[in-house]
Every structure is written in structure tokens, then in C-alpha cells.
CSV table of C-alpha atoms in Angstrom, one decimal:
chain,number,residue,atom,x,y,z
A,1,UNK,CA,-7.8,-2.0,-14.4
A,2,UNK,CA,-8.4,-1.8,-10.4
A,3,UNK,CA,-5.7,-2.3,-7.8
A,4,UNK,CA,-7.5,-4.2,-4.9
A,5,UNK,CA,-6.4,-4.7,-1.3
A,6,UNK,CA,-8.8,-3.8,2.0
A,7,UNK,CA,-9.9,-1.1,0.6
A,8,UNK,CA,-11.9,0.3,-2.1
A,9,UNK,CA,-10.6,-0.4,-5.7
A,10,UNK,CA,-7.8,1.8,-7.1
A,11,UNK,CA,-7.9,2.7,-10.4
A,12,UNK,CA,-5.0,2.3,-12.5
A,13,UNK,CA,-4.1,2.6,-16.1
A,14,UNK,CA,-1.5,0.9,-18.2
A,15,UNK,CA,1.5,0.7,-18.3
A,16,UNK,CA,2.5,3.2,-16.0
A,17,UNK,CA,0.2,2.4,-13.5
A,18,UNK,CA,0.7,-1.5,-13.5
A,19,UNK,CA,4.0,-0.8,-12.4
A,20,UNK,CA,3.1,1.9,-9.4
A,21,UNK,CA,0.5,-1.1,-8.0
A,22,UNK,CA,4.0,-3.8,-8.1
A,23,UNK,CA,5.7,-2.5,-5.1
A,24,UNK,CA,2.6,-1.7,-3.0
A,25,UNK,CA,1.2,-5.2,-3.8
A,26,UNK,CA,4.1,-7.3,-3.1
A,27,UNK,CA,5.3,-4.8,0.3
A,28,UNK,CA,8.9,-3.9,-1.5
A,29,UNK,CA,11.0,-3.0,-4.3
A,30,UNK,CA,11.2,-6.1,-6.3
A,31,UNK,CA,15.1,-6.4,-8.0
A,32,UNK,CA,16.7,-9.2,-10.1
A,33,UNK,CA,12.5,-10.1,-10.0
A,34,UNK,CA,10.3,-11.5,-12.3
A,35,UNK,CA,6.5,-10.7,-11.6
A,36,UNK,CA,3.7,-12.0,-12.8
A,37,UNK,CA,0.7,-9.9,-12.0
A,38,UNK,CA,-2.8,-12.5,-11.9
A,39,UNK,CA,-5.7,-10.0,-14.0
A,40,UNK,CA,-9.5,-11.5,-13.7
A,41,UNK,CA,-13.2,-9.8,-14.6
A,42,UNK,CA,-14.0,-7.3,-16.9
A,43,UNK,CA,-12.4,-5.2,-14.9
A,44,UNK,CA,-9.0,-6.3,-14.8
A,45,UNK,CA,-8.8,-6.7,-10.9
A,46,UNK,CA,-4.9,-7.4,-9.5
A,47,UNK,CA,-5.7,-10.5,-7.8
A,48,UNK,CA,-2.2,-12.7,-6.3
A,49,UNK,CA,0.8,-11.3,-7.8
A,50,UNK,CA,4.0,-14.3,-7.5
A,51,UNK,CA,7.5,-13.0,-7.3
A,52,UNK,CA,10.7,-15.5,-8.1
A,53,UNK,CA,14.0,-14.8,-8.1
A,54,UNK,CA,15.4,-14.1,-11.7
A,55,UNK,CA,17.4,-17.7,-12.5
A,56,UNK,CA,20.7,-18.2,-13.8
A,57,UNK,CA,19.4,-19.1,-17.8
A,58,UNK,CA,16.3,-21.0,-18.9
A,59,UNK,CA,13.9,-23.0,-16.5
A,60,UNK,CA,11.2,-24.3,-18.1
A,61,UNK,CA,10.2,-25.7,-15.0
A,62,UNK,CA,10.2,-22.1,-13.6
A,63,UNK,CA,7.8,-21.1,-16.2
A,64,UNK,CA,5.3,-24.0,-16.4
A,65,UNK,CA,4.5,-23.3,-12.6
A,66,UNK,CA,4.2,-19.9,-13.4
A,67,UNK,CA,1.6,-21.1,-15.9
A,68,UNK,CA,-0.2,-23.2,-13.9
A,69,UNK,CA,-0.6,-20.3,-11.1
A,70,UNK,CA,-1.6,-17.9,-14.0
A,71,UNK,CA,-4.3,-20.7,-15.3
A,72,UNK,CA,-5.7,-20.7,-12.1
A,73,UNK,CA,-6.5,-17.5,-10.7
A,74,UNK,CA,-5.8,-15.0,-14.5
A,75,UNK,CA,-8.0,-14.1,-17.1
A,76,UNK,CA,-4.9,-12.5,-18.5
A,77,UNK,CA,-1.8,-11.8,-17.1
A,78,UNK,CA,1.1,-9.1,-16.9
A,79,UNK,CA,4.9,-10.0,-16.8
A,80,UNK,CA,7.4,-7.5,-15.0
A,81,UNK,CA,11.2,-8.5,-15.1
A,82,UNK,CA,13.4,-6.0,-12.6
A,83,UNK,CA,17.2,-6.5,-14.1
A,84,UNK,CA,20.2,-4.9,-12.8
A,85,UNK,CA,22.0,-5.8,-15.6
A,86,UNK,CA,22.0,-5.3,-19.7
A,87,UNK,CA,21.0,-9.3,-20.6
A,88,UNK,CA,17.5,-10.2,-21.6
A,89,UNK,CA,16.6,-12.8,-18.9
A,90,UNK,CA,15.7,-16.1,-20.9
A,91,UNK,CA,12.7,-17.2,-18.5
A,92,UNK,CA,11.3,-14.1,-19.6
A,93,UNK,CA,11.0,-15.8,-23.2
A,94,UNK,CA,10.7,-19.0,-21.7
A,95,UNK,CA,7.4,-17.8,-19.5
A,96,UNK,CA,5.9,-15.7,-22.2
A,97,UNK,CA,6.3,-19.0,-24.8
A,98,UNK,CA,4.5,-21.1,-22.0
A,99,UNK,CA,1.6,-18.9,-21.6
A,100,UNK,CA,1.1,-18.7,-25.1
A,101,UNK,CA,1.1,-22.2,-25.5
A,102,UNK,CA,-1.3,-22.9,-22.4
A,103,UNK,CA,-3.4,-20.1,-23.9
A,104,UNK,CA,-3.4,-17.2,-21.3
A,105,UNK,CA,-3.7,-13.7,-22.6
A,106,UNK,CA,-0.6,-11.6,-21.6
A,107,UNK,CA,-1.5,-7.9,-21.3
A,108,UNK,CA,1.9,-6.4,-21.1
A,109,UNK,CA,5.4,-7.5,-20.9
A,110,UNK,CA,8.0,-4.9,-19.7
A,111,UNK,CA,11.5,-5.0,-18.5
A,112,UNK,CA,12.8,-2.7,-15.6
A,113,UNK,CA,16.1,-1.5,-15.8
A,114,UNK,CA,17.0,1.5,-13.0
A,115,UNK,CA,14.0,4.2,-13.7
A,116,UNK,CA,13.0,3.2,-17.5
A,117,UNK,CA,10.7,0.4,-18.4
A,118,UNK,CA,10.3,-0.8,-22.0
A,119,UNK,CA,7.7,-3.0,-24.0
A,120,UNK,CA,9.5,-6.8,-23.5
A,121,UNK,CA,7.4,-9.2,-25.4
A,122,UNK,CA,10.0,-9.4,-28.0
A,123,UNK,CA,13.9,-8.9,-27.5
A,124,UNK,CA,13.3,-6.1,-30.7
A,125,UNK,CA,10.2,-4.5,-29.5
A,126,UNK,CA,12.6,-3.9,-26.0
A,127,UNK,CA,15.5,-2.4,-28.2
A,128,UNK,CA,13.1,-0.2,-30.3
A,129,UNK,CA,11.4,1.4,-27.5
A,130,UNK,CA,12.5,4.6,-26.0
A,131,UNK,CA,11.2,3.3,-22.6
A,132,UNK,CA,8.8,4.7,-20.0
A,133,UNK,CA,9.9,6.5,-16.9
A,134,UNK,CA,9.2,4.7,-13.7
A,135,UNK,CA,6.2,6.5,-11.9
A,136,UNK,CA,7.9,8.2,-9.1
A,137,UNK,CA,6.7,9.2,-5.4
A,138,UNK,CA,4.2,12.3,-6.9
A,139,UNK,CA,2.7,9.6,-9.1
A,140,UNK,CA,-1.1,10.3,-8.4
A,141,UNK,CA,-1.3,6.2,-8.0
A,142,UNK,CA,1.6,5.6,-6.2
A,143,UNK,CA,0.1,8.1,-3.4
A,144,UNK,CA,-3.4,6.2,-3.5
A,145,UNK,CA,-1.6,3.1,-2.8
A,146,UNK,CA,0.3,3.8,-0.3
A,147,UNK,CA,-2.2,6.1,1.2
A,148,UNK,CA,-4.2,2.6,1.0
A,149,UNK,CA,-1.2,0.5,2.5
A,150,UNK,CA,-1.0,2.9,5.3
A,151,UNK,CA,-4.6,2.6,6.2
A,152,UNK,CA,-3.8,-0.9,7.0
A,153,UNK,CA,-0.7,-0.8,8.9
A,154,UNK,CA,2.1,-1.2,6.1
A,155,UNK,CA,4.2,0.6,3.6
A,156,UNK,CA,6.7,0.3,0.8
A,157,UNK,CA,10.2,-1.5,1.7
A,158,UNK,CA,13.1,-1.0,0.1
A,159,UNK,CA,14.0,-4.8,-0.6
A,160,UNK,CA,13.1,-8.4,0.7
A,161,UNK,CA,15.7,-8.0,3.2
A,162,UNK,CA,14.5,-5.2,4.5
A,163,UNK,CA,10.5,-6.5,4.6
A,164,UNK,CA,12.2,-9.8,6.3
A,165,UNK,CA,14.0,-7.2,9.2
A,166,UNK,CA,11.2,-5.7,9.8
A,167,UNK,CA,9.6,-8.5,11.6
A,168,UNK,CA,12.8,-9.6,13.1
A,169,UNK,CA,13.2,-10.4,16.3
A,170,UNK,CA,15.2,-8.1,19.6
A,171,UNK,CA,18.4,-8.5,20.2
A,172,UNK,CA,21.1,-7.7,22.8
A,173,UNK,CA,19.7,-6.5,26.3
A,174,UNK,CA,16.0,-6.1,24.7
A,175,UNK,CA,16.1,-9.7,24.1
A,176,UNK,CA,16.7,-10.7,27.5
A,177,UNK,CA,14.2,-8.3,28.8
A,178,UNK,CA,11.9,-9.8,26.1
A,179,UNK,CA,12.6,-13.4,27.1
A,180,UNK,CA,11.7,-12.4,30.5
A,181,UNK,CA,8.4,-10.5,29.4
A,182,UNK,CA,7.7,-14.3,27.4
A,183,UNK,CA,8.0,-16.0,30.6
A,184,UNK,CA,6.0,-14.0,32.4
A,185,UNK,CA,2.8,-14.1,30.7
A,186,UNK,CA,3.7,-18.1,29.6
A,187,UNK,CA,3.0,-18.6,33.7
A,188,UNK,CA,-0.4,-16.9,33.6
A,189,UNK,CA,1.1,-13.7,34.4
A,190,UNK,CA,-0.4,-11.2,31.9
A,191,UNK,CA,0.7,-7.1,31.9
A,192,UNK,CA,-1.8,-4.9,33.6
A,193,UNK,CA,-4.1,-3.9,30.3
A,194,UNK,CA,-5.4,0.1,29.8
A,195,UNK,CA,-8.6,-1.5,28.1
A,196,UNK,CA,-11.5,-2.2,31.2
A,197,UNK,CA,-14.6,-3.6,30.6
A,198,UNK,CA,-15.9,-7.4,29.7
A,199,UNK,CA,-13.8,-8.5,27.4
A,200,UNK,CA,-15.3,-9.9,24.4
A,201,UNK,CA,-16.6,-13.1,22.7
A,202,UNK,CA,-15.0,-14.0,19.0
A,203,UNK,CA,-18.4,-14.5,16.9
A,204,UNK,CA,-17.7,-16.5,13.7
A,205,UNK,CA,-20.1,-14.0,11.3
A,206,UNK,CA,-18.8,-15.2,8.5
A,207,UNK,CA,-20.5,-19.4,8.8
A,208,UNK,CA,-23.6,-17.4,9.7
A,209,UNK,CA,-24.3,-20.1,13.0
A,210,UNK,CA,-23.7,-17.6,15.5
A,211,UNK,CA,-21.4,-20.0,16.9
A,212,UNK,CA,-19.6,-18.8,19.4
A,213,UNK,CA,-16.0,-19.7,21.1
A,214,UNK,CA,-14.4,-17.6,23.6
A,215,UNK,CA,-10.8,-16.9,25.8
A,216,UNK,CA,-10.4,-15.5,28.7
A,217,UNK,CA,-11.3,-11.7,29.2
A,218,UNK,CA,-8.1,-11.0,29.9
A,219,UNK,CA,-6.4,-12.4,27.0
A,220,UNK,CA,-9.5,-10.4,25.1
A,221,UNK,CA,-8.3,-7.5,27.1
A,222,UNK,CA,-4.7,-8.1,26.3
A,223,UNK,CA,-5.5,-8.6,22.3
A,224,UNK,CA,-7.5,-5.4,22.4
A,225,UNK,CA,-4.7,-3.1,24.6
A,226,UNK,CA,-1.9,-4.1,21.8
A,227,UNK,CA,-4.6,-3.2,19.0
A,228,UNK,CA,-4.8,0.1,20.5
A,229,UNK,CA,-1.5,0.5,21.2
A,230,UNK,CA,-0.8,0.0,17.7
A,231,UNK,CA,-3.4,1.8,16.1
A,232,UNK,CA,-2.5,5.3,18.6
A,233,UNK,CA,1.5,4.6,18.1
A,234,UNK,CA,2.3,2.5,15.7
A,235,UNK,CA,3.9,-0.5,17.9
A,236,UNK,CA,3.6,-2.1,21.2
A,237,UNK,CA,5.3,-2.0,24.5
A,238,UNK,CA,7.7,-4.5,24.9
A,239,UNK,CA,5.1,-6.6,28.0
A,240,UNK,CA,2.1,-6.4,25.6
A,241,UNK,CA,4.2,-7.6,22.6
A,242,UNK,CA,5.7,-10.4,24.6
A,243,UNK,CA,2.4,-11.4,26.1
A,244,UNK,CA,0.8,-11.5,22.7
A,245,UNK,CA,3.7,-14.0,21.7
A,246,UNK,CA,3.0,-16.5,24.7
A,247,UNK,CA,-0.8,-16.4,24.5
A,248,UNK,CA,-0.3,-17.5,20.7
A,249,UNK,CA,1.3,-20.7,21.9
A,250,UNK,CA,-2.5,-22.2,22.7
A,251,UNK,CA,-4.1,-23.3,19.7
A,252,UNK,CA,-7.9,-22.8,20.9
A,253,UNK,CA,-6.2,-18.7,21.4
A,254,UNK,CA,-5.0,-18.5,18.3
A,255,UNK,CA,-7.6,-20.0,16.3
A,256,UNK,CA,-10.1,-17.4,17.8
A,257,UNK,CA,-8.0,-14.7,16.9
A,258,UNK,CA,-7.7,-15.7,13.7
A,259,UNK,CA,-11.5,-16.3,13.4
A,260,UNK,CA,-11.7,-12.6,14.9
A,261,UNK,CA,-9.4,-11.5,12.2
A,262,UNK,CA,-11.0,-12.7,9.6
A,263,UNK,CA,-14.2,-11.4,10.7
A,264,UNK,CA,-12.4,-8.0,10.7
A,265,UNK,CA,-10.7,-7.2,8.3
A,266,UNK,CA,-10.3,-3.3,8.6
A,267,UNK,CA,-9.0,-3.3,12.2
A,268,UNK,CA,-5.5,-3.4,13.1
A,269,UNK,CA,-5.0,-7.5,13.9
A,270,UNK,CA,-2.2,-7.6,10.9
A,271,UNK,CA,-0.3,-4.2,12.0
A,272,UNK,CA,-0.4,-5.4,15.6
A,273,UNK,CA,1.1,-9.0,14.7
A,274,UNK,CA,3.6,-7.7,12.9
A,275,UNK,CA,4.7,-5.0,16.0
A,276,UNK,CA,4.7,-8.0,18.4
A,277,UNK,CA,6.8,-10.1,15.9
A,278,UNK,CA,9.5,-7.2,16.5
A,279,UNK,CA,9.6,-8.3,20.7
A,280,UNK,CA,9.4,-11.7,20.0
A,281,UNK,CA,12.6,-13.8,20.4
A,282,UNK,CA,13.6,-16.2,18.0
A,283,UNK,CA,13.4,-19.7,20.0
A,284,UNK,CA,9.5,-18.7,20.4
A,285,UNK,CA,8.8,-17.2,17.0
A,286,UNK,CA,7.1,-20.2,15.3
A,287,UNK,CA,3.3,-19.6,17.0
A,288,UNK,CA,3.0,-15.7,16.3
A,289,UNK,CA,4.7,-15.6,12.9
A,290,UNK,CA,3.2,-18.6,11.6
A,291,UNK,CA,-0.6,-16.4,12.8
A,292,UNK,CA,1.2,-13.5,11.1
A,293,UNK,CA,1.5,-15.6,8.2
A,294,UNK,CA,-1.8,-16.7,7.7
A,295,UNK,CA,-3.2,-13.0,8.8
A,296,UNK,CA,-0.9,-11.2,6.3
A,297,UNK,CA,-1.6,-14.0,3.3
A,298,UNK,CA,-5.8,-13.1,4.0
A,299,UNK,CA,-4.8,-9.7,3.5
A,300,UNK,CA,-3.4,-10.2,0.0
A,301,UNK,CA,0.4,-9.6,1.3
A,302,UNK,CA,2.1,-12.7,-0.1
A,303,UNK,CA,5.2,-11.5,0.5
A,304,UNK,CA,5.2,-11.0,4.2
A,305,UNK,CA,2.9,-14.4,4.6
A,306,UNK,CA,6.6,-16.1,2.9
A,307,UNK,CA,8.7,-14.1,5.7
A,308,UNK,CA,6.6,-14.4,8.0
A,309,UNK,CA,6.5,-18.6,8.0
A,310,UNK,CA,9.8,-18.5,7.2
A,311,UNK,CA,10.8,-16.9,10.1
A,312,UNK,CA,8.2,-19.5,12.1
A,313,UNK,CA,9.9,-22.8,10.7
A,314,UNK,CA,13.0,-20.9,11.5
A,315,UNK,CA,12.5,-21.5,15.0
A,316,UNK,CA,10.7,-24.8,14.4
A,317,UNK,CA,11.0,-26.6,11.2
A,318,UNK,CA,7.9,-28.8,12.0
A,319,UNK,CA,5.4,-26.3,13.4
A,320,UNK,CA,2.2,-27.5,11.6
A,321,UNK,CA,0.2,-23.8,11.2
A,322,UNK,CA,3.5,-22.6,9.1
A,323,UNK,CA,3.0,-26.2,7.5
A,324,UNK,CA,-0.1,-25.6,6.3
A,325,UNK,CA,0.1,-22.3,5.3
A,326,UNK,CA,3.2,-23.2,2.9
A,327,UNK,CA,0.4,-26.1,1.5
A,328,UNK,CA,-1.8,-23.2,0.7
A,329,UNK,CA,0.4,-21.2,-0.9
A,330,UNK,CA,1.9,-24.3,-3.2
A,331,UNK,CA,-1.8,-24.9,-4.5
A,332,UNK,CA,-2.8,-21.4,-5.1
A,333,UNK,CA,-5.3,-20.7,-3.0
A,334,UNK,CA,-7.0,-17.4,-2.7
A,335,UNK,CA,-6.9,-15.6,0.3
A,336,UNK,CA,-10.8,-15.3,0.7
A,337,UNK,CA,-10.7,-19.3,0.3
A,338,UNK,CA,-8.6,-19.3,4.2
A,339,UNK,CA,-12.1,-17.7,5.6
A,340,UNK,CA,-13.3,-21.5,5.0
A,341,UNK,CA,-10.7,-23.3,6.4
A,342,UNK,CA,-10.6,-21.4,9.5
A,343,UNK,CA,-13.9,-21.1,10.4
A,344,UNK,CA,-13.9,-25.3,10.3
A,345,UNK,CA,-10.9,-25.4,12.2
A,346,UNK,CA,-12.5,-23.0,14.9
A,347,UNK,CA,-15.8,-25.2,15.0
A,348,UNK,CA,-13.9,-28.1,16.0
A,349,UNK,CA,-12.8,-26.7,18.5
């Protein structure tokens, strides 16, 4: 079974290493969680992994989605439910009864309780087992992964909560200062950029036209500085951050960039989004998060695609990107499938 991401395939074995990939894959510590982990090819490739909150009792609706999400992107699945407490959760049962009956081949089912995982497809087999310890931070496949994650700007959080904070918004004076910064560069007034030359033209590889839709050079400039920024440091200065924010408000600007994204999948486009969501004030979140969004679901990372437009319809309820996006995610599409969809969107432009 391979773990796959931006990178090369991980290999990982069963059981233990199907539950080192489940934090790394969703971006946190999943608790009071039920996971369904999508498995397709001969190889057993992690494709979209769906986290839900644990409900109170059964929900066969719950579990028929669940099925339907498995039918369409599993060969075979794996189920993980994270429990704080002693009760078997009864969607477990009533998702493990639905893919039988739909016919989807369930690889494992384990319950997590604390540091011990145990066999689940049966309330006995879970009481009979002695459990398995949790893989810890030495865990040869817990280092790959987040040896992987790192490569690509992100890391392991310790919760939701704490993956939804760290795209948050300043606060306080840096919010005001922020504001300011938005302003500026909203009237045409970008920050002075360390990156000289030409600037660049986006080039939509992937439709294999050659057709070609440009910005500005300084915008170019201005998307290149906070790339470097991020790549040297690990953030953006609060003017470059900002600047990125306003820019975003154009469409025919943020289409290219996410056309250049796309196109580029190994540079730092999602680590530098997610730096300038942190200088970004609230009342003007809705363009950059909802780019974050889409950026973050083409990189696999469902969970900070969900954060991420939540955060944008936050600020606006109707903004049609994070609209879209929340479409996309309802039907199941695969990430590669957005390469499509943006490409047309560019080429009407």
C-alpha cells in the first residue's frame, strides 16, 4: 500500500502504517473521528480520505454517503474510528453494514482509543484483541511523511481547531496595520518587490495550446517575492501578504495564478497562500481563502480546502469560487479532475 501526496509514493504497510499516513493525509490529529481512507490499483494508493464528526447514535444517512464517496473513488476501503470514550460508535456498524451491502471490499477496521488501536470489524474481534500501539514520532513512516509534508509547506496539527487557526486572520494593532497594507495595494499601490527582472507570463502546459494569459509584471513580481519569501523563511512580510490578498480580488489574477499553480505543483504557491491568509483581515478573506481552497484541495489537503472556504464564506456567504469549490467537494471529485475545470475557466478569459 502507497501513501501519495506531491511527492514520490510512500510505502506503508498494514495496520500500523495505515494509521501513521491518517494524520499526515488529513493535516491533524483526527479525535471523536471516523475515517474512511479511499484504496484504488493494485497497489493500494491512498487516494481522498473523508473525515466526519463521530454522531450522536446511528445515521444511516451518514453511512450511505459514506458509501457512495467510497463507490466512487475505492477499490476497497479502510475505516478508522478515533473515540475518547469506552462505547462502540454505532455508525461504525452502520458504515461497515452499508459497504457490505453496496459491495465495497473493507481492508481494515480499527478503533483508536488514546495510543492503542484494535481490529473493529466486529464489537468481539475489538474486545479480543490486545490492540496495537499507535506508531509514534520514531515511526520510520511517520518521518517519511512528514519529511514529505514539509517539502510542501505543511505539517501535522494538533486538532481541527488548531489547522483552522493557522490560517486565521491578525488581530489587534496588526490588523489595523494589515487593513492599511490591503488598501494600499487595492489603489494600485504595490510594495517595492526584491525580485527584478520581466516578470513572467502564466503558460497553461497542461491544455497543451500554448495559450497564453498574462498580469501585470508587477503583480508577477509581487507573486514571485512572497514565494521566495516563503520558501527562504517560512512566511511573508506583512506588505507582501496584504498585497497578495488585494491582487486576489480580480478574477482574471486569480484565475492565472491558479492556472500557474496547477502547472506547478512542486513550488511553494500553497505554503505561500496559506502565509498571506495569516495577514489577511477577515472582511477581505473570501478571495484568497477561497484560491487557498481550491490550491490546497489540488494538493490532496481536504481538510484545509474545508477551512479554508469556510473561512472565505465567512466573510462572504455568496462568494461564488468558495461556491464552487463546496460543489466539487459534494460530488467527489478528484483533485487532478480541478486541472480541467480551470484551465476552461482561464481560456475564457
Amino acid at each position: 500500500m502507497s501513501a501519495t501526496d506531491d511527492v514520490a509514493p510512500i510505502q506503508i504497510s498494514r495496520p500500523a502504517g495505515l494509521l501513521a499516513a491518517v494524520p499526515p493525509m488529513l493535516g491533524f490529529h483526527p479525535t471523536n473521528s471516523l475515517v474512511l481512507l479511499c484504496l484504488a490499483g493494485r497497489r493500494r494508493r491512498i487516494g481522498p480520505v473523508a473525515r466526519v464528526d463521530l454522531p450522536e447514535g446511528h445515521d444511516r444517512v451518514l453511512a450511505a454517503q459514506l458509501t457512495a464517496h467510497a463507490l466512487r473513488h475505492a477499490d476497497e476501503v479502510a475505516v478508522v474510528c478515533y473515540l475518547r470514550g469506552k462505547r462502540r460508535p454505532a455508525i461504525l456498524d452502520d458504515l461497515l453494514e452499508e459497504l457490505a451491502r453496496a459491495g465495497v471490499d473493507v481492508m481494515d477496521a480499527m478503533i483508536v482509543r488514546g495510543d492503542v488501536a484494535r481490529p473493529a470489524f466486529t464489537a468481539a474481534m475489538e474486545k479480543d484483541h490486545p490492540g496495537i500501539p499507535m506508531p509514534g514520532a520514531g515511526d520510520p513512516v511517520v518521518r517519511a511523511l512528514q519529511a514529505a509534508g514539509a517539502l510542501s509547506g505543511r505539517s501535522v496539527l494538533a486538532d481541527r481547531a488548531t489547522l483552522r487557526r493557522s490560517i486565521a486572520g491578525p488581530r489587534g494593532a496588526e490588523l489595523r496595520t494589515a487593513e492599511a497594507g490591503v488598501s494600499e495595494a487595492a489603489a494600485g499601490r504595490l510594495p517595492p518587490s526584491t525580485i527584478t527582472g520581466e516578470g513572467r507570463v502564466v503558460v497553461l502546459r497542461r491544455t497543451g495550446e500554448g495559450r497564453r494569459h498574462s498580469v501585470p509584471r508587477s503583480i508577477w513580481r509581487l507573486f514571485d517575492a512572497a514565494c521566495l519569501q516563503t520558501a527562504q523563511t517560512g512566511t511573508v512580510e506583512l506588505p507582501i501578504g496584504t498585497a497578495v490578498a488585494a491582487v486576489l480580488a480580480e478574477n482574471a489574477v486569480r484565475d492565472a495564478l491558479l492556472a500557474e499553480a496547477f502547472c506547478d505543483l512542486d513550488g511553494a504557491w500553497l505554503p505561500m497562500l496559506i502565509a498571506c491568509a495569516t495577514w489577511t483581515p477577515d472582511s477581505v478573506a473570501a478571495p484568497l481563502c477561497s484560491v487557498l481552497a481550491v490550491v490546497a484541495y489540488r494538493h490532496g489537503d481536504g481538510a484545509l480546502a474545508q477551512v479554508a472556504v469556510d473561512r472565505a464564506l465567512t466573510a462572504e456567504p455568496g462568494h461564488p469560487l468558495a461556491l464552487l469549490l463546496i460543489d466539487i467537494m459534494s460530488a467527489g471529485l478528484r483533485p487532478e479532475e480541478l486541472d480541467g475545470i480551470v484551465a476552461n475557466g482561464a481560456r475564457r478569459r
